[in-house]
XYZ file of C-alpha atoms in Angstrom:
571
model
C 111.690 -206.213 138.177
C 114.208 -203.924 136.470
C 117.917 -204.310 137.047
C 119.858 -201.138 137.837
C 123.531 -200.465 138.504
C 124.738 -198.055 141.141
C 128.488 -197.887 141.208
C 129.745 -201.468 141.312
C 126.731 -202.787 143.212
C 123.886 -204.380 141.239
C 120.400 -204.547 142.665
C 116.944 -205.471 141.435
C 114.114 -203.089 142.250
C 110.394 -203.611 141.628
C 109.029 -201.465 138.796
C 106.814 -199.492 141.187
C 109.841 -198.629 143.342
C 111.816 -197.639 140.247
C 109.023 -195.300 139.155
C 108.847 -193.810 142.651
C 112.602 -193.278 142.573
C 112.307 -191.553 139.208
C 109.636 -189.232 140.562
C 111.875 -188.461 143.480
C 114.789 -187.614 141.186
C 112.622 -185.228 139.178
C 111.369 -183.582 142.351
C 114.931 -183.168 143.616
C 116.041 -181.635 140.315
C 113.077 -179.252 140.401
C 113.923 -178.115 143.911
C 117.594 -177.707 143.036
C 116.809 -175.423 140.098
C 114.288 -173.377 142.039
C 116.663 -173.011 144.997
C 119.288 -171.510 142.663
C 117.346 -168.247 142.953
C 118.414 -168.022 146.615
C 121.836 -166.896 145.344
C 120.795 -164.164 142.891
C 124.295 -162.778 142.583
C 125.515 -166.062 141.110
C 122.526 -166.639 138.803
C 122.865 -165.400 135.251
C 120.313 -165.053 132.459
C 121.591 -168.097 130.591
C 121.203 -170.276 133.679
C 117.708 -168.845 134.268
C 116.678 -169.803 130.718
C 118.154 -173.269 131.136
C 116.293 -173.775 134.420
C 112.960 -172.743 132.890
C 113.525 -175.061 129.924
C 114.422 -178.012 132.171
C 111.612 -177.313 134.634
C 109.151 -177.525 131.757
C 110.750 -180.670 130.360
C 110.894 -182.776 133.517
C 107.407 -181.797 134.686
C 105.648 -182.001 131.333
C 102.358 -183.867 131.519
C 101.859 -183.230 135.239
C 99.397 -180.358 135.453
C 99.551 -180.197 139.244
C 103.332 -179.913 139.295
C 103.281 -177.246 136.582
C 100.695 -175.255 138.528
C 102.783 -175.495 141.705
C 105.875 -174.290 139.829
C 104.025 -171.310 138.391
C 102.820 -170.329 141.884
C 106.269 -170.761 143.440
C 107.937 -167.490 144.361
C 111.320 -168.882 143.323
C 110.026 -169.417 139.769
C 108.900 -165.796 139.644
C 112.451 -164.783 140.563
C 113.636 -166.579 137.398
C 111.133 -164.589 135.363
C 112.172 -161.343 137.067
C 115.778 -161.989 136.101
C 114.761 -162.383 132.427
C 112.727 -159.201 132.658
C 115.906 -157.316 133.572
C 118.600 -159.052 131.545
C 118.510 -161.106 128.330
C 121.752 -159.849 126.814
C 124.162 -162.151 124.979
C 121.782 -165.100 124.900
C 122.071 -167.476 121.964
C 119.090 -167.483 119.578
C 118.562 -171.215 120.151
C 118.389 -170.621 123.926
C 115.888 -167.773 123.514
C 113.684 -169.876 121.228
C 113.754 -172.868 123.601
C 112.914 -170.612 126.557
C 110.016 -168.958 124.706
C 108.645 -172.408 123.823
C 108.927 -173.452 127.479
C 107.121 -170.342 128.684
C 104.353 -170.971 126.184
C 103.939 -174.550 127.451
C 103.704 -173.122 130.976
C 100.927 -170.782 129.766
C 102.887 -167.668 130.631
C 100.986 -164.774 128.933
C 102.607 -163.509 125.695
C 102.377 -159.945 127.006
C 104.406 -160.717 130.137
C 107.571 -158.687 130.618
C 109.834 -161.762 130.438
C 108.374 -162.931 127.121
C 108.527 -159.445 125.632
C 112.131 -158.968 126.733
C 113.143 -162.340 125.209
C 111.379 -161.483 121.934
C 113.092 -158.099 121.833
C 116.485 -159.743 122.371
C 115.722 -162.216 119.604
C 114.904 -159.320 117.286
C 118.213 -157.608 117.974
C 120.378 -160.730 117.754
C 119.152 -161.405 114.191
C 121.488 -158.767 112.825
C 124.649 -160.675 113.685
C 123.730 -164.331 114.269
C 124.865 -167.164 111.923
C 122.574 -168.246 109.094
C 121.845 -171.501 110.930
C 120.259 -169.503 113.753
C 118.400 -167.358 111.228
C 116.738 -170.484 109.882
C 115.801 -171.591 113.401
C 114.156 -168.235 114.048
C 112.451 -168.429 110.649
C 110.801 -171.780 111.391
C 109.910 -170.683 114.946
C 108.177 -167.441 114.008
C 106.638 -168.174 110.593
C 103.302 -169.214 112.141
C 103.292 -166.760 115.044
C 100.042 -164.848 115.499
C 101.270 -162.203 117.945
C 102.390 -158.804 116.732
C 105.856 -159.367 118.171
C 106.120 -162.734 116.425
C 105.078 -161.245 113.093
C 107.570 -158.417 113.548
C 110.409 -160.884 114.207
C 109.404 -162.973 111.200
C 109.409 -159.944 108.897
C 112.807 -158.950 110.226
C 114.278 -162.429 109.694
C 112.975 -162.446 106.103
C 114.582 -159.073 105.445
C 117.824 -160.293 107.031
C 117.782 -163.412 104.845
C 117.263 -161.251 101.780
C 120.270 -159.122 102.728
C 122.474 -162.130 103.518
C 121.272 -164.583 100.868
C 124.814 -165.094 99.530
C 125.715 -166.776 102.833
C 123.168 -169.547 102.281
C 125.207 -172.491 101.024
C 123.883 -175.381 103.104
C 121.433 -177.503 101.101
C 119.400 -178.216 104.243
C 118.845 -174.494 104.706
C 117.680 -174.153 101.117
C 115.317 -177.110 101.559
C 113.746 -175.424 104.601
C 113.291 -172.118 102.807
C 111.968 -173.596 99.568
C 109.679 -175.835 101.611
C 108.010 -172.684 102.955
C 108.245 -170.643 99.780
C 104.692 -169.350 100.264
C 106.016 -167.376 103.245
C 108.785 -165.684 101.241
C 108.760 -162.716 98.920
C 109.225 -163.245 95.195
C 112.490 -161.301 95.255
C 113.918 -163.517 98.022
C 112.850 -166.677 96.176
C 114.563 -165.471 93.024
C 117.747 -164.746 94.971
C 117.631 -168.174 96.585
C 117.246 -169.780 93.170
C 120.230 -167.769 91.924
C 122.206 -168.974 94.926
C 121.166 -172.536 94.200
C 122.345 -172.190 90.628
C 125.721 -170.934 91.850
C 126.262 -173.774 94.311
C 124.590 -176.688 92.517
C 127.898 -178.239 91.434
C 129.040 -178.438 95.050
C 125.914 -180.175 96.329
C 125.946 -183.864 97.144
C 123.628 -186.241 95.255
C 121.515 -186.529 98.415
C 121.152 -182.742 98.636
C 120.300 -182.478 94.939
C 117.524 -185.026 95.319
C 116.275 -183.361 98.498
C 115.961 -179.950 96.854
C 114.443 -181.324 93.647
C 111.798 -183.287 95.551
C 111.078 -180.190 97.626
C 110.326 -178.305 94.417
C 108.006 -181.143 93.471
C 106.239 -181.048 96.818
C 105.584 -177.292 96.717
C 104.892 -177.278 92.970
C 107.494 -174.621 92.142
C 108.267 -174.899 88.433
C 111.310 -172.706 87.798
C 112.602 -174.262 84.599
C 116.228 -172.977 84.699
C 116.630 -174.354 88.226
C 114.919 -177.646 87.365
C 117.143 -178.116 84.320
C 120.265 -177.469 86.383
C 119.170 -179.783 89.205
C 117.993 -182.434 86.759
C 121.285 -182.373 84.863
C 123.404 -182.838 87.985
C 121.096 -185.493 89.436
C 121.327 -187.463 86.189
C 125.080 -186.923 86.160
C 125.342 -188.451 89.666
C 122.737 -191.154 89.081
C 125.219 -193.926 89.909
C 125.246 -192.744 93.545
C 121.451 -192.859 93.953
C 119.419 -195.718 95.335
C 116.127 -196.881 93.862
C 114.047 -194.920 96.400
C 115.789 -191.654 95.524
C 115.278 -192.225 91.802
C 111.621 -193.032 92.435
C 111.264 -189.782 94.400
C 112.853 -187.749 91.595
C 110.562 -189.328 89.001
C 107.596 -188.573 91.253
C 108.702 -184.928 91.505
C 109.164 -184.740 87.721
C 105.622 -186.011 87.325
C 104.234 -183.490 89.824
C 106.059 -180.667 88.042
C 105.284 -181.959 84.531
C 109.036 -181.798 83.915
C 109.568 -183.861 80.765
C 113.173 -183.394 79.758
C 113.693 -186.588 77.799
C 117.459 -186.859 78.172
C 117.371 -186.336 81.948
C 114.552 -188.841 82.446
C 116.143 -191.492 80.264
C 119.499 -191.167 82.031
C 117.766 -191.534 85.383
C 115.889 -194.599 84.182
C 119.106 -196.156 82.930
C 120.289 -196.242 86.555
C 117.232 -198.306 87.471
C 118.414 -201.191 85.313
C 120.903 -202.307 87.967
C 118.569 -201.653 90.911
C 115.213 -203.240 90.067
C 116.217 -206.882 90.442
C 117.608 -206.525 93.981
C 114.747 -204.344 95.199
C 112.127 -205.832 97.541
C 109.939 -202.772 98.083
C 106.581 -203.007 96.311
C 105.683 -199.373 97.035
C 108.824 -198.096 95.299
C 108.095 -200.086 92.134
C 104.478 -198.870 92.164
C 105.694 -195.296 92.436
C 108.086 -195.760 89.513
C 105.362 -197.298 87.346
C 102.860 -194.557 88.193
C 105.375 -191.810 87.408
C 106.414 -193.389 84.108
C 102.795 -193.824 83.069
C 101.739 -190.291 83.934
C 104.890 -188.760 82.473
C 104.209 -190.827 79.335
C 107.798 -192.045 79.219
C 108.420 -195.390 77.516
C 111.566 -197.127 78.779
C 111.485 -200.649 77.282
C 114.375 -202.054 79.314
C 113.013 -200.839 82.639
C 109.454 -201.922 81.835
C 110.683 -205.367 80.800
C 112.769 -205.709 83.959
C 109.845 -204.680 86.172
C 107.648 -207.192 84.368
C 110.272 -209.877 85.007
C 110.486 -208.739 88.629
C 106.739 -209.207 89.116
C 106.828 -212.485 87.203
C 109.493 -213.851 89.554
C 107.547 -212.751 92.632
C 104.414 -214.450 91.328
C 106.370 -217.629 90.559
C 107.931 -217.598 94.053
C 104.533 -216.965 95.700
C 105.775 -213.709 97.222
C 103.416 -210.905 98.136
C 101.980 -209.067 95.133
C 98.860 -207.011 95.829
C 95.993 -206.247 93.491
C 97.060 -202.608 93.338
C 100.525 -203.676 92.184
C 99.140 -205.640 89.238
C 96.531 -203.005 88.363
C 99.191 -200.267 88.445
C 101.380 -202.346 86.121
C 98.523 -202.894 83.655
C 97.465 -199.237 83.690
C 101.036 -198.081 83.103
C 101.560 -200.466 80.196
C 98.200 -199.402 78.749
C 98.912 -195.681 79.105
C 102.315 -196.138 77.491
C 100.868 -198.349 74.749
C 103.603 -200.871 75.485
C 103.598 -204.647 75.786
C 106.695 -206.462 77.050
C 108.118 -208.703 74.359
C 107.072 -212.362 74.437
C 105.179 -212.185 77.747
C 102.116 -214.336 77.077
C 102.628 -216.446 80.202
C 103.326 -213.329 82.233
C 100.063 -211.630 81.235
C 98.199 -214.827 81.989
C 99.661 -214.851 85.494
C 98.869 -211.152 85.987
C 95.256 -211.579 84.919
C 94.965 -214.701 87.042
C 96.459 -212.884 90.037
C 93.885 -210.099 89.918
C 91.083 -210.740 92.378
C 87.939 -209.075 91.052
C 85.990 -209.579 94.274
C 88.676 -207.969 96.447
C 89.055 -205.033 94.074
C 85.299 -204.429 93.977
C 85.116 -204.664 97.778
C 87.819 -202.017 98.223
C 87.469 -198.223 98.130
C 86.188 -196.983 94.754
C 86.065 -200.638 93.753
C 83.887 -200.160 90.655
C 86.239 -197.556 89.247
C 89.344 -199.586 90.067
C 87.993 -202.678 88.326
C 86.884 -200.613 85.330
C 90.428 -199.248 85.063
C 91.745 -202.813 84.972
C 89.316 -203.875 82.237
C 90.039 -200.706 80.241
C 93.795 -201.377 80.454
C 93.279 -204.940 79.257
C 91.133 -203.581 76.408
C 93.885 -201.194 75.335
C 96.401 -204.037 75.454
C 94.060 -206.303 73.435
C 93.932 -208.780 76.309
C 90.377 -208.314 77.594
C 88.311 -211.492 77.563
C 84.556 -211.840 77.124
C 84.319 -212.283 80.887
C 86.111 -208.970 81.422
C 83.747 -207.171 79.052
C 80.704 -208.687 80.681
C 81.877 -207.862 84.209
C 81.611 -204.114 83.559
C 78.774 -204.106 81.027
C 76.240 -206.131 82.959
C 73.238 -203.974 83.975
C 73.958 -203.943 87.744
C 77.554 -202.724 87.309
C 76.535 -200.171 84.658
C 73.741 -198.784 86.830
C 76.012 -198.359 89.874
C 78.638 -196.653 87.749
C 76.203 -194.242 86.064
C 74.604 -193.284 89.374
C 77.936 -192.637 91.091
C 78.892 -188.989 90.645
C 82.473 -189.674 91.716
C 82.795 -192.140 88.822
C 82.001 -189.672 86.063
C 85.694 -189.216 85.271
C 85.967 -192.899 84.406
C 82.761 -193.110 82.361
C 84.655 -192.368 79.158
C 86.692 -195.539 79.806
C 83.481 -197.487 80.344
C 82.174 -196.233 76.984
C 85.509 -197.216 75.410
C 85.057 -200.746 76.707
C 81.447 -200.803 75.561
C 82.442 -199.738 72.035
C 85.271 -202.296 71.928
C 82.951 -205.069 73.090
C 80.315 -204.052 70.540
C 82.917 -204.296 67.782
C 84.107 -207.722 68.940
C 82.812 -210.624 66.854
C 83.309 -213.067 69.724
C 81.520 -211.153 72.471
C 77.833 -211.978 72.877
C 77.172 -210.490 76.307
C 75.292 -207.312 77.233
C 76.169 -203.980 75.611
C 74.686 -200.517 75.802
C 73.213 -199.179 72.568
C 74.137 -195.527 72.473
C 71.383 -194.797 69.933
C 68.867 -195.860 72.608
C 70.539 -193.804 75.351
C 71.162 -190.297 73.922
C 72.336 -189.037 77.324
C 75.525 -191.081 76.872
C 76.578 -188.780 74.042
C 77.455 -186.047 76.517
C 79.650 -188.297 78.646
C 83.349 -187.817 78.202
C 86.214 -185.788 79.608
C 86.345 -182.062 78.777
C 89.302 -180.881 76.684
C 92.383 -179.839 78.607
C 93.722 -176.246 78.370
C 96.719 -177.398 76.245
C 94.283 -179.198 73.935
C 92.130 -176.075 73.563
C 95.163 -173.941 72.729
C 96.550 -176.517 70.279
C 93.168 -176.920 68.593
C 92.871 -173.184 68.018
C 96.236 -173.130 66.283
C 95.531 -176.239 64.163
C 92.099 -175.062 63.088
C 93.616 -171.866 61.704
C 95.284 -174.159 59.171
C 92.549 -176.736 58.652
C 89.767 -174.265 58.009
C 91.634 -172.838 55.039
C 91.338 -176.281 53.448
C 88.008 -177.380 54.905
C 85.852 -174.393 55.867
C 83.506 -174.749 58.814
C 80.751 -175.872 58.983
C 80.052 -177.072 55.431
C 83.183 -179.112 54.818
C 84.289 -179.879 58.362
C 82.417 -180.689 61.561
C 84.059 -180.286 64.978
C 83.637 -181.839 68.418
C 81.672 -184.867 67.261
C 80.218 -186.649 70.301
C 80.535 -190.335 69.551
C 79.037 -192.059 72.555
C 82.125 -194.274 72.569
C 84.060 -192.370 75.213
C 85.880 -190.230 72.677
C 85.181 -187.022 70.859
C 86.314 -186.490 67.289
C 88.088 -183.165 67.193
C 87.023 -182.859 63.573
C 85.370 -184.903 60.844
C 85.873 -184.393 57.123
C 84.737 -186.363 54.085
C 86.691 -186.407 50.839
C 86.072 -188.075 47.469
C 88.530 -190.257 45.563
C 90.393 -187.142 44.407
C 90.698 -185.797 47.972
C 88.126 -183.118 47.163
C 86.118 -182.164 50.274
C 82.437 -183.068 50.396
C 79.788 -181.428 52.498
C 79.907 -183.169 55.852
C 76.285 -182.883 56.866
C 75.071 -184.751 53.799
C 77.264 -187.822 54.279
C 78.125 -188.041 57.960
C 76.837 -190.890 60.071
C 78.011 -189.234 63.290
C 79.932 -192.310 64.302
C 77.052 -194.597 63.442
C 74.473 -192.701 65.488
C 72.338 -191.648 62.505
C 71.804 -192.576 58.876
C 73.516 -190.280 56.345
C 71.330 -188.246 54.014
C 73.297 -189.402 50.967
C 75.201 -192.564 50.167
C 78.947 -192.076 50.252
C 80.337 -192.001 46.677
C 82.683 -194.764 45.566
C 86.248 -194.052 46.598
C 85.212 -191.447 49.169
C 86.496 -191.605 52.742
C 85.416 -190.458 56.150
C 88.339 -188.978 58.063
C 88.345 -188.666 61.850
C 90.853 -186.084 63.064
C 92.435 -186.471 66.500
C 94.484 -183.614 67.939
C 97.176 -184.602 70.434
C 99.231 -181.741 71.880
C 102.629 -182.364 73.445
C 101.083 -183.039 76.857
C 98.978 -185.889 75.428
C 101.691 -187.713 73.478
C 104.464 -190.008 74.610
C 107.769 -188.340 75.414
C 109.812 -188.628 72.265
C 106.691 -189.019 70.089
C 104.185 -191.775 69.659
C 100.589 -192.416 70.599
C 99.448 -193.183 74.117
C 97.305 -196.227 74.762
C 94.195 -194.081 75.034
C 94.784 -192.492 71.627
C 95.614 -195.897 70.133
C 92.308 -197.277 71.381
C 90.427 -194.288 69.967
C 92.093 -194.894 66.605
C 91.002 -198.525 66.669
C 87.427 -197.612 67.560
C 87.264 -194.988 64.811
C 88.637 -197.451 62.289
C 85.991 -200.017 63.338
C 83.317 -197.469 62.413
C 84.713 -196.974 58.920
C 86.815 -193.872 59.517
C 90.373 -193.214 58.444
C 92.014 -191.754 61.546
C 94.276 -188.723 61.137
C 96.539 -187.870 64.082
C 97.778 -184.285 64.284
C 100.335 -183.759 67.036
C 102.805 -181.041 67.942
C 105.254 -182.343 65.331
C 102.752 -182.485 62.470
C 102.379 -178.762 61.838
C 105.303 -176.367 61.956
C 103.907 -173.063 63.200
C 106.849 -171.157 61.712
C 106.001 -172.235 58.150
C 104.181 -169.834 55.866
C 102.892 -172.563 53.557
C 100.478 -175.192 54.815
C 102.034 -178.620 55.197
C 100.741 -181.725 56.938
C 102.966 -184.719 57.520
C 101.545 -187.668 55.533
C 102.796 -190.069 58.187
C 100.075 -188.726 60.478
C 97.453 -190.581 58.433
C 97.166 -194.086 59.877
């Protein structure tokens, strides 16, 4: 039974009776609205629109009722009224009425629909910007000629009246559908945003910035302005908003160091009180992919996970794997965290990870991260190098992107004096030489510029070899051999190709093999420094007897006329 109150009297009605009463009320309302057409002199266009909207609302889901309404002569009188008069209707009323007529399956070429669309077209010239945005969202996906015509008109009206757009919510709507707007209108909207950015609330700033991230619009002047004011108002943001901004920065590859560090400084007072695992995962993922090292924040997040583990609170495998991957990518280990890493490794459930989606790849990522951090055990090595795991990984086409990590682990295990488990001998599997990620466009561009300098010192191909496939999950961008006086030697005569073949000549005393790694700005840590992947490659090259040479965007000054290489790049 459901209790109901009528006046001061309280009664209890069975649910079935209540439902019947509700049906009766809807029927009475329907009849009342339809009977209003019996007094045509008193019925106006606004009331006719309201009746059609309400008739659709209260009878939605009842096909029989809707059919009866459409066949009712009184309903046709409502349509006839709209065929004659739609003057002075509000845009919101017209839009709601058009939606109702569409739900009633009234043909788009009916006189009432056409008259409403024509009125909507004319009212655009003088309606407030709020109504313009409503019309914009209503017509942007219209397929009819009239709908397309209205949409084009609203876009032109917005372009004429762009200076009136000051509401952040309006800007969010427009930027969210930027693919529907002309370039000139987008540029004007960005100019308007620049003019009003100081007056926007922190919430609006975050909303617009994350919208840019969602649509992938990378207008640097606007991003700098938004980023500056968001960082300036960081004290008013919660941890979710900061996580969303970092996510947008990652999507847009926006790496302004000062802005990012100021944002992260606000996290220091928010991490400890947070209880949302997804937010922390998002922050870690963004920091790792942005390549931003923030020691204080990373330490606090590590402490946060450590406390949850100690208190037996929920911590999922993906939380711990995300933490390890982020620390590995950033080449960072929290200070004095031996017990913490032990708990993290202990908390990882290999069986559950392998049983999940893309389990082989996820577990390989974990082992690779532990290898980068120098915390992989013999059991970890063996878990991904045993024949069954290796076969599944090599036969899985979706896993090819992670095969370079598998070769990294294989090379690290082969170089370990303590590991005695299975390894893959690259010399016996030549097809492994071709495995590895292709160079990124920034890497290709950076390499072209660097080689213009290097080849003047070490001409190709006699004194320098390029793109050496190592079979260890890395490719040497260049290999050179020099004697004790730093004089170049012919590469082909002395190279071992990373241990894959015997050199033709014995290396002279005092000579050195130099492995050159090129790391453009996009592949270095923000503020400088090597990522975990580069650090692992350096270790693997050193294990094979090479002297690694890192050339990054700070090593060579392109404005210099004389050749100069920073000696600190040699490690």
